[in-house]
Amino acid sequence: MYAIVRAGGRQEKVSVGDTILINSIKGEAGDSVDLQPILLVDGSTVTSDADKLAKASVTAEVVGAAKGPKITIMKYKNKTGYRKRQGHRQPLTQLKITDIKA
């Protein structure tokens, strides 16, 4: 059984036991998080009806915080001596899927 859930502004395909990285959410390691299912697949049965999905739930546990890859931003203007370097690492949260209820 797997589900497509909305997590951290994106859609993720998850099944029980999977670990996923999503945009940072509030919570510490060990906290439980409920994710909103968009599509639920159980063998050959696909559930996409909004009424049935309202009863379904996907539960995940926060494993910890992480950071995304380093992104380097360079700005340069010709003949003026203007150079600017900036870096960014996106804060992420690692989740482990514990339960999918249909």
mmCIF file of C-alpha atoms in Angstrom:
data_model
loop_
_atom_site.group_PDB
_atom_site.id
_atom_site.type_symbol
_atom_site.label_atom_id
_atom_site.label_comp_id
_atom_site.label_asym_id
_atom_site.label_seq_id
_atom_site.Cartn_x
_atom_site.Cartn_y
_atom_site.Cartn_z
ATOM 1 C CA MET A 1 0.000 0.000 0.000
ATOM 2 C CA TYR A 2 1.269 3.465 -0.816
ATOM 3 C CA ALA A 3 -0.099 6.984 -0.790
ATOM 4 C CA ILE A 4 0.602 10.267 -2.488
ATOM 5 C CA VAL A 5 0.669 12.944 0.221
ATOM 6 C CA ARG A 6 1.058 16.704 0.328
ATOM 7 C CA ALA A 7 4.110 17.430 2.467
ATOM 8 C CA GLY A 8 6.160 20.582 2.647
ATOM 9 C CA GLY A 9 4.609 22.189 -0.431
ATOM 10 C CA ARG A 10 5.265 19.175 -2.673
ATOM 11 C CA GLN A 11 3.693 15.813 -3.397
ATOM 12 C CA GLU A 12 5.544 12.711 -2.188
ATOM 13 C CA LYS A 13 4.916 9.013 -2.820
ATOM 14 C CA VAL A 14 5.200 7.190 0.521
ATOM 15 C CA SER A 15 4.660 3.755 2.015
ATOM 16 C CA VAL A 16 5.100 2.476 5.565
ATOM 17 C CA GLY A 17 8.753 2.509 6.624
ATOM 18 C CA ASP A 18 9.906 5.122 4.091
ATOM 19 C CA THR A 19 11.926 8.155 5.159
ATOM 20 C CA ILE A 20 11.436 11.411 3.261
ATOM 21 C CA LEU A 21 12.945 14.890 3.341
ATOM 22 C CA ILE A 22 10.499 17.806 3.249
ATOM 23 C CA ASN A 23 10.727 21.548 3.808
ATOM 24 C CA SER A 24 11.243 22.428 7.451
ATOM 25 C CA ILE A 25 8.244 22.040 9.767
ATOM 26 C CA LYS A 26 7.798 22.719 13.475
ATOM 27 C CA GLY A 27 8.484 19.830 15.802
ATOM 28 C CA GLU A 28 11.289 17.974 17.465
ATOM 29 C CA ALA A 29 12.603 14.454 16.971
ATOM 30 C CA GLY A 30 10.034 11.887 18.059
ATOM 31 C CA ASP A 31 6.976 14.082 17.408
ATOM 32 C CA SER A 32 4.100 12.691 15.359
ATOM 33 C CA VAL A 33 2.869 14.467 12.215
ATOM 34 C CA ASP A 34 -0.280 13.848 10.158
ATOM 35 C CA LEU A 35 0.047 14.303 6.393
ATOM 36 C CA GLN A 36 -2.793 15.018 3.987
ATOM 37 C CA PRO A 37 -3.325 12.168 1.487
ATOM 38 C CA ILE A 38 -4.098 13.162 -2.113
ATOM 39 C CA LEU A 39 -4.231 9.667 -3.613
ATOM 40 C CA LEU A 40 -4.303 6.238 -1.951
ATOM 41 C CA VAL A 41 -3.354 2.982 -3.699
ATOM 42 C CA ASP A 42 -4.083 -0.382 -2.074
ATOM 43 C CA GLY A 43 -3.084 -3.157 -4.447
ATOM 44 C CA SER A 44 -5.346 -2.763 -7.483
ATOM 45 C CA THR A 45 -7.726 -0.287 -5.800
ATOM 46 C CA VAL A 46 -7.014 3.425 -6.297
ATOM 47 C CA THR A 47 -8.812 5.900 -4.028
ATOM 48 C CA SER A 48 -8.986 9.511 -5.174
ATOM 49 C CA ASP A 49 -12.489 10.426 -3.935
ATOM 50 C CA ALA A 50 -12.348 13.422 -1.579
ATOM 51 C CA ASP A 51 -14.908 11.970 0.860
ATOM 52 C CA LYS A 52 -12.988 8.711 1.274
ATOM 53 C CA LEU A 53 -9.645 10.515 1.501
ATOM 54 C CA ALA A 54 -11.018 12.696 4.329
ATOM 55 C CA LYS A 55 -11.333 9.509 6.415
ATOM 56 C CA ALA A 56 -7.854 8.270 5.436
ATOM 57 C CA SER A 57 -4.751 9.343 7.329
ATOM 58 C CA VAL A 58 -0.998 9.097 6.931
ATOM 59 C CA THR A 59 1.057 9.354 10.118
ATOM 60 C CA ALA A 60 4.762 10.146 10.212
ATOM 61 C CA GLU A 61 7.379 10.580 12.923
ATOM 62 C CA VAL A 62 9.946 13.379 12.898
ATOM 63 C CA VAL A 63 13.427 11.822 12.752
ATOM 64 C CA GLY A 64 15.369 15.087 12.865
ATOM 65 C CA ALA A 65 16.480 18.220 11.085
ATOM 66 C CA ALA A 66 18.711 18.292 8.016
ATOM 67 C CA LYS A 67 20.050 20.767 5.491
ATOM 68 C CA GLY A 68 19.830 20.702 1.721
ATOM 69 C CA PRO A 69 22.761 21.067 -0.662
ATOM 70 C CA LYS A 70 24.807 24.260 -0.693
ATOM 71 C CA ILE A 71 23.713 26.691 -3.388
ATOM 72 C CA THR A 72 26.102 29.474 -4.420
ATOM 73 C CA ILE A 73 24.760 32.707 -5.853
ATOM 74 C CA MET A 74 27.187 35.026 -7.684
ATOM 75 C CA LYS A 75 26.313 38.532 -8.866
ATOM 76 C CA TYR A 76 28.683 40.387 -11.171
ATOM 77 C CA LYS A 77 28.517 43.643 -13.086
ATOM 78 C CA ASN A 78 30.992 44.287 -15.851
ATOM 79 C CA LYS A 79 33.501 47.181 -15.637
ATOM 80 C CA THR A 80 32.316 48.431 -12.223
ATOM 81 C CA GLY A 81 34.147 46.150 -9.807
ATOM 82 C CA TYR A 82 30.834 44.926 -8.364
ATOM 83 C CA ARG A 83 30.958 41.325 -7.201
ATOM 84 C CA LYS A 84 28.709 39.724 -4.613
ATOM 85 C CA ARG A 85 28.776 36.129 -3.432
ATOM 86 C CA GLN A 86 26.001 34.585 -1.388
ATOM 87 C CA GLY A 87 25.279 31.027 -0.246
ATOM 88 C CA HIS A 88 22.134 29.233 0.869
ATOM 89 C CA ARG A 89 21.244 25.882 2.428
ATOM 90 C CA GLN A 90 17.553 25.044 2.709
ATOM 91 C CA PRO A 91 16.476 23.761 6.157
ATOM 92 C CA LEU A 92 14.749 20.379 5.839
ATOM 93 C CA THR A 93 12.971 17.910 8.128
ATOM 94 C CA GLN A 94 13.398 14.147 7.854
ATOM 95 C CA LEU A 95 10.212 12.117 8.394
ATOM 96 C CA LYS A 96 9.654 8.371 8.767
ATOM 97 C CA ILE A 97 6.230 7.101 7.670
ATOM 98 C CA THR A 98 4.753 4.967 10.468
ATOM 99 C CA ASP A 99 1.145 4.272 9.453
ATOM 100 C CA ILE A 100 -1.282 4.546 6.530
ATOM 101 C CA LYS A 101 -4.977 4.080 7.358
ATOM 102 C CA ALA A 102 -7.503 3.815 4.556
#
